[in-house]
Short mmCIF file of C-alpha atoms in Angstrom, two decimals:
data_model
loop_
_atom_site.label_atom_id
_atom_site.label_comp_id
_atom_site.label_asym_id
_atom_site.label_seq_id
_atom_site.Cartn_x
_atom_site.Cartn_y
_atom_site.Cartn_z
CA MET A 30 7.84 55.87 -14.06
CA ALA A 31 9.30 55.09 -17.47
CA HIS A 32 12.14 52.56 -17.70
CA PRO A 33 14.73 52.41 -20.46
CA PRO A 34 14.15 49.52 -22.93
CA SER A 35 17.33 47.66 -21.89
CA ARG A 36 16.17 47.61 -18.26
CA LYS A 37 12.72 46.37 -19.30
CA ARG A 38 14.39 43.59 -21.24
CA ASP A 39 16.52 42.66 -18.23
CA VAL A 40 13.47 42.57 -16.02
CA ARG A 41 11.63 40.35 -18.51
CA ARG A 42 14.55 37.97 -18.73
CA ALA A 43 15.03 37.86 -14.97
CA LEU A 44 11.30 37.22 -14.53
CA ALA A 45 11.20 34.42 -17.11
CA PHE A 46 14.29 32.77 -15.63
CA SER A 47 12.96 33.09 -12.07
CA VAL A 48 9.61 31.56 -13.00
CA TRP A 49 11.33 28.67 -14.80
CA LEU A 50 13.62 28.08 -11.80
CA TYR A 51 10.72 28.26 -9.35
CA GLY A 52 8.88 25.67 -11.47
CA LEU A 53 11.86 23.34 -11.01
CA PHE A 54 11.96 23.95 -7.26
CA LEU A 55 8.29 23.05 -6.99
CA HIS A 56 9.34 19.42 -7.48
CA THR A 57 10.38 19.39 -3.84
CA TYR A 58 6.67 19.21 -2.92
CA PRO A 59 4.82 15.87 -2.85
CA ALA A 60 3.18 14.96 -6.17
CA THR A 61 -0.40 15.31 -4.88
CA PHE A 62 0.25 18.82 -3.60
CA ARG A 63 2.08 19.74 -6.80
CA ARG A 64 -0.75 18.52 -9.01
CA ALA A 65 -3.28 20.59 -7.10
CA TYR A 66 -1.36 23.81 -6.50
CA SER A 67 1.78 24.13 -8.66
CA LEU A 68 0.15 26.23 -11.40
CA ARG A 69 -1.46 28.53 -8.86
CA MET A 70 1.81 28.86 -6.95
CA MET A 71 3.72 29.65 -10.12
CA ARG A 72 1.20 32.35 -11.01
CA VAL A 73 1.47 33.89 -7.55
CA PHE A 74 5.25 33.67 -7.70
CA ARG A 75 5.31 35.33 -11.11
CA ASP A 76 3.13 38.20 -9.88
CA SER A 77 5.21 38.67 -6.72
CA CYS A 78 8.47 38.46 -8.64
CA ARG A 79 7.28 40.93 -11.28
CA ASP A 80 6.21 43.40 -8.61
CA ALA A 81 9.52 43.00 -6.79
CA LEU A 82 11.47 43.55 -10.01
CA GLN A 83 9.43 46.56 -11.04
CA ARG A 84 9.72 48.16 -7.62
CA GLN A 85 13.30 47.35 -6.80
CA GLY A 86 15.06 46.19 -9.96
CA THR A 87 17.19 43.09 -10.41
CA VAL A 88 19.68 43.75 -7.62
CA PRO A 89 17.44 42.97 -4.59
CA LEU A 90 16.15 39.89 -6.41
CA ALA A 91 18.50 37.79 -4.27
CA LEU A 92 16.62 38.82 -1.12
CA PHE A 93 13.29 37.99 -2.76
CA TRP A 94 14.65 34.59 -3.79
CA TRP A 95 16.05 33.99 -0.31
CA GLN A 96 12.60 34.59 1.23
CA THR A 97 10.87 32.46 -1.42
CA LEU A 98 13.30 29.57 -1.12
CA SER A 99 13.21 29.47 2.68
CA ASP A 100 9.39 29.44 2.48
CA LEU A 101 9.48 26.74 -0.20
CA LEU A 102 11.89 24.47 1.67
CA LEU A 103 10.05 24.80 4.97
CA THR A 104 6.60 24.17 3.50
CA ALA A 105 7.85 21.35 1.24
CA CYS A 106 9.32 19.59 4.31
CA LEU A 107 6.09 20.10 6.27
CA GLU A 108 3.99 18.85 3.37
CA ARG A 109 6.19 15.79 2.89
CA TRP A 110 6.05 15.11 6.62
CA ALA A 111 2.24 15.33 6.51
CA VAL A 112 2.14 12.87 3.60
CA LEU A 113 4.50 10.51 5.44
CA LYS A 114 2.35 10.64 8.58
CA GLU A 115 -0.72 9.95 6.47
CA LYS A 116 0.96 6.94 4.86
CA VAL A 117 2.17 5.55 8.18
CA GLY A 118 -1.31 6.04 9.63
CA ALA A 119 -2.87 4.25 6.66
CA MET A 120 -0.33 1.45 6.96
CA THR A 121 -1.07 1.00 10.67
CA THR A 122 -4.79 0.84 9.99
CA TYR A 123 -4.10 -1.49 7.09
CA THR A 124 -1.95 -3.72 9.31
CA HIS A 125 -4.17 -3.90 12.32
CA SER A 126 -7.70 -3.95 10.97
CA GLN A 127 -8.98 -5.71 7.89
CA ARG A 128 -5.80 -6.63 5.99
CA PHE A 129 -4.13 -8.91 8.54
CA PRO A 130 -7.09 -10.94 9.75
CA LEU A 131 -6.84 -13.26 12.73
CA ARG A 132 -6.85 -16.34 10.51
CA LEU A 133 -3.74 -15.16 8.68
CA ARG A 134 -1.96 -14.58 11.98
CA VAL A 135 -3.00 -18.07 13.16
CA ALA A 136 -1.78 -19.57 9.86
CA LEU A 137 1.50 -17.69 10.23
CA ALA A 138 1.97 -18.92 13.82
CA ALA A 139 1.11 -22.51 12.82
CA THR A 140 3.56 -22.34 9.91
CA LEU A 141 6.39 -21.07 12.07
CA LEU A 142 5.62 -23.70 14.74
CA ALA A 143 5.61 -26.47 12.12
CA PHE A 144 8.92 -25.17 10.77
CA VAL A 145 10.55 -25.14 14.22
CA VAL A 146 9.28 -28.67 15.01
CA SER A 147 10.42 -30.02 11.63
CA LEU A 148 13.78 -28.35 12.08
CA ILE A 149 14.18 -29.98 15.50
CA ALA A 150 13.12 -33.36 14.07
CA SER A 151 15.58 -33.00 11.20
CA LEU A 152 18.39 -31.95 13.54
CA HIS A 153 17.58 -34.85 15.86
CA LEU A 154 17.88 -37.26 12.97
CA TYR A 155 21.10 -35.63 11.77
CA LEU A 156 22.73 -35.88 15.21
CA LEU A 157 21.51 -39.45 15.61
CA GLU A 158 22.82 -40.66 12.27
CA ASP A 159 25.93 -38.54 12.06
CA ALA A 160 27.19 -39.91 15.38
CA SER A 161 26.28 -43.54 14.70
CA PRO A 162 28.92 -45.87 13.23
CA LEU A 163 26.11 -48.01 11.79
CA THR A 164 24.70 -45.29 9.54
CA GLN A 165 26.66 -46.34 6.47
CA ALA A 166 25.65 -49.97 7.01
CA ALA A 167 22.02 -48.91 7.37
CA TYR A 168 22.21 -46.81 4.17
CA ILE A 169 23.70 -49.73 2.27
CA ALA A 170 20.97 -51.98 3.63
CA SER A 171 18.29 -49.56 2.40
CA PRO A 172 19.03 -46.91 -0.32
CA VAL A 173 15.60 -45.37 0.42
CA LEU A 174 16.97 -44.50 3.82
CA ARG A 175 19.70 -42.39 2.21
CA VAL A 176 17.35 -40.70 -0.23
CA SER A 177 14.78 -39.90 2.46
CA TYR A 178 17.55 -38.57 4.72
CA ASP A 179 18.72 -36.18 2.00
CA GLY A 180 15.08 -35.28 1.34
CA ILE A 181 14.62 -34.32 5.00
CA TYR A 182 17.76 -32.24 5.04
CA LEU A 183 17.17 -30.43 1.75
CA SER A 184 13.47 -29.78 2.37
CA ALA A 185 14.31 -28.31 5.80
CA LEU A 186 16.77 -25.93 4.08
CA ALA A 187 14.17 -25.04 1.44
CA ALA A 188 11.65 -24.35 4.21
CA GLY A 189 14.27 -22.07 5.79
CA VAL A 190 14.46 -20.03 2.57
CA ALA A 191 10.65 -19.79 2.54
CA VAL A 192 10.65 -18.58 6.16
CA CYS A 193 13.07 -15.85 5.04
CA ALA A 194 10.49 -15.00 2.35
CA ILE A 195 7.87 -14.43 5.09
CA VAL A 196 10.25 -12.06 6.87
CA GLY A 197 11.12 -10.36 3.58
CA TYR A 198 7.52 -9.72 2.58
CA ALA A 199 6.75 -8.46 6.09
CA LEU A 200 9.65 -6.00 6.14
CA LEU A 201 10.28 -4.94 2.54
CA GLN A 202 7.83 -2.98 0.44
CA ARG A 203 9.02 -4.07 -3.00
CA ALA A 204 8.60 -7.69 -4.11
CA ALA A 205 11.67 -7.36 -6.37
CA PHE A 206 13.89 -6.69 -3.33
CA VAL A 207 12.47 -9.78 -1.63
CA VAL A 208 13.21 -11.96 -4.65
CA VAL A 209 16.81 -10.69 -4.92
CA SER A 210 17.30 -11.18 -1.15
CA LEU A 211 15.89 -14.72 -1.39
CA ILE A 212 18.31 -15.66 -4.16
CA ILE A 213 21.21 -14.51 -1.98
CA VAL A 214 19.77 -16.29 1.10
CA ALA A 215 19.21 -19.52 -0.89
CA LEU A 216 22.83 -19.52 -2.09
CA LEU A 217 24.11 -18.83 1.42
CA ILE A 218 21.96 -21.62 2.86
CA ALA A 219 23.06 -24.06 0.15
CA PHE A 220 26.76 -23.35 0.60
CA GLY A 221 26.43 -23.18 4.38
CA GLY A 222 24.32 -26.35 4.51
CA PHE A 223 26.32 -28.69 2.29
CA GLY A 224 29.04 -26.54 0.71
CA GLY A 225 31.70 -28.76 2.28
CA LEU A 226 30.80 -31.49 -0.23
CA LEU A 227 32.00 -29.26 -3.08
CA VAL A 228 35.62 -30.14 -2.23
CA ARG A 229 35.23 -33.76 -1.20
CA HIS A 230 32.31 -34.95 -3.39
CA PRO A 231 31.60 -32.37 -6.12
CA MET A 232 29.10 -34.60 -7.93
CA THR A 233 27.12 -35.21 -4.74
CA PHE A 234 27.17 -31.47 -4.09
CA LEU A 235 25.88 -30.80 -7.61
CA VAL A 236 23.04 -33.29 -7.25
CA LEU A 237 22.07 -31.95 -3.82
CA PHE A 238 22.33 -28.36 -5.10
CA VAL A 239 20.02 -29.09 -8.04
CA VAL A 240 17.51 -30.88 -5.79
CA PHE A 241 17.63 -28.05 -3.25
CA LEU A 242 17.11 -25.40 -5.92
CA THR A 243 14.28 -27.41 -7.48
CA LEU A 244 12.55 -27.80 -4.12
CA THR A 245 13.02 -24.11 -3.31
CA MET A 246 11.77 -23.01 -6.74
CA ILE A 247 8.72 -25.28 -6.64
CA SER A 248 7.74 -24.15 -3.14
CA PHE A 249 8.32 -20.50 -4.12
CA LEU A 250 6.21 -20.84 -7.27
CA ILE A 251 3.39 -22.53 -5.35
CA GLY A 252 3.51 -19.61 -2.92
CA ARG A 253 3.41 -17.03 -5.73
CA VAL A 254 0.40 -18.71 -7.35
CA VAL A 255 -1.43 -18.68 -4.01
CA ALA A 256 -0.42 -15.05 -3.40
CA LYS A 257 -1.74 -14.08 -6.82
CA HIS A 258 -5.13 -15.67 -6.15
CA ALA A 259 -5.39 -14.37 -2.58
CA GLY A 260 -4.26 -10.87 -3.62
CA ARG A 261 -7.73 -9.95 -4.82
CA ARG A 262 -9.27 -10.73 -1.44
CA LEU A 263 -6.54 -9.85 1.02
CA GLY A 264 -4.43 -7.16 -0.61
CA GLN A 265 -0.93 -7.54 -2.03
CA ARG A 266 1.20 -7.67 1.09
CA PRO A 267 -0.87 -10.05 3.27
CA ALA A 268 -1.34 -12.26 0.21
CA ALA A 269 2.44 -12.32 -0.33
CA ILE A 270 2.92 -13.36 3.31
CA LEU A 271 0.23 -16.00 2.96
CA GLY A 272 1.94 -17.24 -0.22
CA ALA A 273 5.27 -17.46 1.64
CA CYS A 274 3.52 -19.45 4.41
CA VAL A 275 2.22 -21.84 1.74
CA SER A 276 5.79 -22.09 0.38
CA VAL A 277 6.99 -23.08 3.84
CA GLY A 278 4.05 -25.50 4.17
CA SER A 279 4.81 -27.19 0.83
CA ALA A 280 8.51 -27.60 1.71
CA LEU A 281 7.52 -28.96 5.12
CA LEU A 282 5.13 -31.40 3.48
CA VAL A 283 8.07 -32.91 1.59
CA ASN A 284 10.02 -32.82 4.84
CA VAL A 285 7.41 -34.66 6.88
CA VAL A 286 6.76 -37.29 4.17
CA ALA A 287 10.50 -37.98 3.99
CA LEU A 288 10.68 -37.95 7.79
CA VAL A 289 7.86 -40.49 8.21
CA LEU A 290 9.37 -42.73 5.52
CA HIS A 291 12.83 -42.44 6.97
CA THR A 292 11.80 -43.02 10.57
CA LEU A 293 9.79 -46.10 9.72
CA ILE A 294 12.56 -47.64 7.59
CA LEU A 295 15.21 -46.63 10.10
CA ASN A 296 13.37 -48.37 12.86
CA LEU A 297 12.98 -51.53 10.77
CA VAL A 298 16.70 -51.52 9.98
CA SER A 299 17.77 -50.73 13.50
CA HIS A 300 15.38 -53.37 14.79
CA GLU A 301 16.98 -55.91 12.47
CA LEU A 302 20.46 -54.83 13.60
CA TYR A 303 19.28 -55.11 17.17
CA MET A 304 17.98 -58.60 16.53
CA GLN A 305 21.36 -59.51 15.00
CA GLY A 306 23.04 -58.25 18.16
CA GLN A 307 24.95 -55.48 16.34
CA ILE A 308 23.41 -52.65 18.39
CA GLY A 309 22.39 -52.53 22.03
CA GLY A 310 18.96 -50.97 21.54
CA THR A 311 16.69 -49.18 19.09
CA HIS A 312 15.69 -45.50 19.09
CA TRP A 313 12.14 -46.51 18.21
CA ASN A 314 10.26 -44.46 20.74
CA PHE A 315 11.90 -41.03 20.54
CA SER A 316 12.11 -41.02 16.73
CA LEU A 317 8.47 -41.99 16.48
CA ILE A 318 7.39 -39.27 18.92
CA VAL A 319 9.34 -36.63 17.00
CA MET A 320 7.92 -37.90 13.72
CA VAL A 321 4.34 -37.79 15.04
CA ILE A 322 4.77 -34.27 16.47
CA ALA A 323 6.25 -33.04 13.19
CA PHE A 324 3.44 -34.72 11.25
CA VAL A 325 0.74 -33.20 13.48
CA THR A 326 2.18 -29.69 13.30
CA VAL A 327 2.45 -29.83 9.51
CA ILE A 328 -1.18 -31.01 9.33
CA ALA A 329 -2.16 -28.12 11.65
CA CYS A 330 -0.21 -25.75 9.41
CA GLY A 331 -2.00 -27.12 6.32
CA VAL A 332 -5.43 -26.80 7.95
CA SER A 333 -4.80 -23.23 9.08
CA LEU A 334 -3.54 -22.28 5.61
CA ALA A 335 -6.53 -23.95 3.96
CA SER A 336 -8.88 -22.01 6.26
CA MET A 337 -7.53 -18.79 4.72
CA PHE A 338 -9.08 -19.76 1.40
CA ARG A 339 -12.54 -19.85 2.92
CA PHE A 340 -12.04 -16.28 4.13
CA PRO A 341 -14.66 -13.83 2.81
CA SER A 342 -13.63 -11.24 0.23
CA HIS A 343 -12.07 -8.09 1.54
CA GLN A 344 -14.33 -5.08 1.40
CA PRO A 345 -12.27 -1.99 0.67
CA MET B 29 -20.28 -7.65 12.63
CA GLU B 30 -18.32 -4.78 11.14
CA GLU B 31 -18.15 -1.49 12.95
CA ILE B 32 -18.89 1.49 10.74
CA LEU B 33 -16.92 4.59 11.65
CA VAL B 34 -18.39 7.88 10.45
CA LYS B 35 -16.31 11.01 10.82
CA GLN B 36 -18.44 13.72 12.35
CA PRO B 37 -18.26 17.05 10.50
CA VAL B 38 -16.59 19.76 12.56
CA ASN B 39 -19.22 22.40 13.32
CA ASP B 40 -17.79 23.78 16.50
CA ALA B 41 -15.62 26.79 15.74
CA GLU B 42 -13.77 26.38 19.04
CA ALA B 43 -12.56 22.94 17.93
CA LEU B 44 -10.52 24.57 15.13
CA LEU B 45 -8.74 27.05 17.40
CA PRO B 46 -6.08 28.26 17.70
CA LEU B 47 -5.44 29.13 14.08
CA SER B 48 -1.95 29.53 12.72
CA PRO B 49 -1.00 33.18 12.10
CA ALA B 50 -0.97 32.55 8.33
CA ALA B 51 -4.45 31.01 8.41
CA PHE B 52 -5.81 33.89 10.47
CA TYR B 53 -4.30 36.45 8.11
CA ILE B 54 -5.90 34.67 5.18
CA LEU B 55 -9.31 34.64 6.87
CA LEU B 56 -8.89 38.33 7.69
CA ALA B 57 -8.00 39.05 4.07
CA LEU B 58 -11.11 37.23 2.90
CA THR B 59 -13.50 39.07 5.23
CA GLY B 60 -13.45 41.88 2.66
CA GLY B 61 -14.72 39.56 -0.11
CA GLU B 62 -13.44 37.06 -2.66
CA ARG B 63 -9.76 37.23 -3.44
CA HIS B 64 -7.27 35.23 -5.50
CA GLY B 65 -4.00 33.92 -4.08
CA TYR B 66 -1.89 36.94 -4.96
CA GLY B 67 -4.66 39.26 -3.76
CA ILE B 68 -4.56 37.53 -0.37
CA MET B 69 -0.77 37.99 -0.23
CA GLN B 70 -1.07 41.69 -1.06
CA GLU B 71 -3.90 42.25 1.40
CA THR B 72 -1.97 40.49 4.17
CA ALA B 73 1.14 42.57 3.51
CA LEU B 74 -1.01 45.72 3.50
CA LYS B 75 -2.88 44.90 6.71
CA SER B 76 0.32 44.01 8.55
CA ASP B 77 2.17 47.13 7.34
CA GLY B 78 4.48 44.92 5.31
CA LYS B 79 5.53 42.91 8.36
CA VAL B 80 3.91 39.67 7.16
CA ASN B 81 4.82 38.41 3.70
CA LEU B 82 3.20 35.09 2.96
CA GLY B 83 5.29 33.05 0.54
CA PRO B 84 3.49 30.96 -2.11
CA GLY B 85 4.25 27.76 -0.14
CA THR B 86 2.81 29.02 3.13
CA LEU B 87 -0.13 30.57 1.33
CA TYR B 88 -1.21 27.45 -0.55
CA ARG B 89 -0.48 25.09 2.35
CA SER B 90 -2.75 27.22 4.50
CA LEU B 91 -5.38 27.52 1.76
CA LYS B 92 -5.37 23.74 1.36
CA ARG B 93 -5.90 23.29 5.10
CA LEU B 94 -8.66 25.94 5.24
CA LEU B 95 -10.43 24.34 2.26
CA MET B 96 -10.23 20.93 3.94
CA ASP B 97 -11.67 22.29 7.18
CA GLY B 98 -14.46 24.02 5.27
CA LEU B 99 -13.47 27.51 6.42
CA ILE B 100 -13.11 28.81 2.88
CA GLU B 101 -14.35 27.71 -0.52
CA GLU B 102 -13.45 28.39 -4.11
CA SER B 103 -15.59 31.01 -5.77
CA ASP B 104 -16.62 31.34 -9.42
CA GLU B 105 -17.54 34.99 -9.03
CA ARG B 106 -15.15 37.65 -10.29
CA PRO B 107 -15.22 41.08 -8.63
CA VAL B 108 -14.15 42.78 -11.89
CA PRO B 109 -14.57 40.14 -14.62
CA GLU B 110 -13.37 42.30 -17.52
CA LEU B 111 -10.04 43.07 -15.83
CA ASP B 112 -9.38 39.64 -14.52
CA ASP B 113 -7.49 36.55 -15.66
CA GLU B 114 -10.02 33.73 -15.81
CA ARG B 115 -7.34 31.17 -14.86
CA ARG B 116 -7.10 32.68 -11.40
CA HIS B 117 -8.77 30.85 -8.55
CA TYR B 118 -10.78 32.95 -6.14
CA TYR B 119 -11.52 32.05 -2.55
CA ARG B 120 -14.20 33.25 -0.16
CA LEU B 121 -15.11 32.71 3.47
CA THR B 122 -17.77 30.17 4.40
CA PRO B 123 -20.17 30.89 7.30
CA LEU B 124 -18.09 28.50 9.40
CA GLY B 125 -14.93 30.35 8.35
CA LEU B 126 -16.43 33.65 9.50
CA GLN B 127 -17.47 32.06 12.79
CA VAL B 128 -13.96 30.66 13.32
CA ALA B 129 -12.34 34.00 12.42
CA ARG B 130 -14.55 35.73 15.01
CA ALA B 131 -13.76 33.09 17.63
CA GLU B 132 -10.02 33.46 16.97
CA ALA B 133 -10.27 37.24 17.18
CA GLN B 134 -12.08 36.91 20.54
CA ARG B 135 -9.43 34.48 21.76
CA LEU B 136 -6.67 36.90 20.80
CA ALA B 137 -8.59 39.83 22.34
CA ALA B 138 -8.89 37.88 25.61
CA LEU B 139 -5.13 37.31 25.53
CA VAL B 140 -4.53 41.02 24.94
CA ARG B 141 -6.84 41.88 27.89
CA MET B 142 -4.86 39.48 30.05
CA ALA B 143 -1.59 41.10 28.94
CA GLN B 144 -3.05 44.52 29.79
CA LEU B 145 -4.07 43.32 33.25
CA GLN B 146 -0.53 42.06 33.79
CA GLN B 147 0.67 45.50 32.62
CA LEU B 148 2.57 43.99 29.72
CA LEU B 149 0.52 46.30 27.52
CA PRO B 150 -0.89 49.74 28.38
CA GLN B 151 -4.59 49.83 29.38
CA PRO B 152 -6.88 51.16 26.63
CA GLY B 153 -7.10 54.94 26.73
CA THR B 154 -3.87 55.39 28.71
CA PHE B 155 -0.61 56.80 27.48
CA SER B 156 2.72 55.17 28.10
CA LEU B 157 5.99 57.03 28.05
CA GLU B 158 7.90 53.80 27.61
CA GLY B 159 6.77 53.48 24.03
CA GLY B 160 4.06 51.39 22.45
CA ALA B 161 0.62 53.04 22.45
#
């Protein structure tokens, strides 16, 4: 059957436009599927569309498009669902088999335990000294006592930020999101931890803020260096978690050194005050026990983290 | 000691049943020889009296699945090379694909027999006034 030239032109235009539009719609499919089949699908679509146009003209094109689009949307959703299932499956295998070895889980548990113990030790010291009327006298008697006290407090806060980094790397896929979240968390912790000083003692706040940020940055950078080196053997995500554990460990190391120093000096001072009859007794025993437990858990954390570096290379 | 997991190739046709209607139509279309994607669509529409129109999405999703399962393979042969576009991809049945198509046909035939026994369908060779055969 012969068609007038204007109708042929309309059909050609409608066909070209339809093929172009279908090419755009193909972007709803996952990239892997598109790479493999988009050209073939476009060719099949062009043939079907041309036949439909030649048989029925441009008017019933809407019905043809309706059928094509419903097929496209349904199969694109199914294909994306299949890809998602594949990714989740791969992630589960990745999580439970080679990539999160037992040693990393032990190191993680030891790190969290050391953090909790150090936090309790720091809180114990805070409650002890905050409630005591002799604290100021003790600080005047020994400036190291004041510095080590601030060191304990600030390093515990820095360790808290690093613990948030562990959670961040475990939950978020993109490292950039973790870094942004950590900046927000660090500011919240700083202002929540000693923000009150901003009004009463702005200079003290500034000094503490700078020390806190320095501690947090140093521990974070140590963690990133470790993560970079371990990434080749463990994979990116477990290495990032290991790096965050090392960040916590390095902040806790500062914490425990300050804690040991502080406890020993505190006991000397309080012993002297006791001998002078200014206080009824010393808190020698409990402080020492807390200090020793904190010290032991940080050592355990360090050993478990060090054992990760003797871990054999990951075989993909 | 690391455990090595080896995926066993699927050789048992029964393990791949039941097929989706689209997959079965594609296998049926390919029993007549190599066909390209649009050829499969046309053959399917023809065999189903125009009742089944595979869209490009359904067609290539099913082809992908059938290729992965080893039921079909891509073919370099062209039935009529001089009339054909060389960019077209042709598909043909593999021996396993033929075996699976037969097994699916038998499964469906058994279902039809069951429906006949339950008088949902007329028995072969009988005439029903209520319509159908």
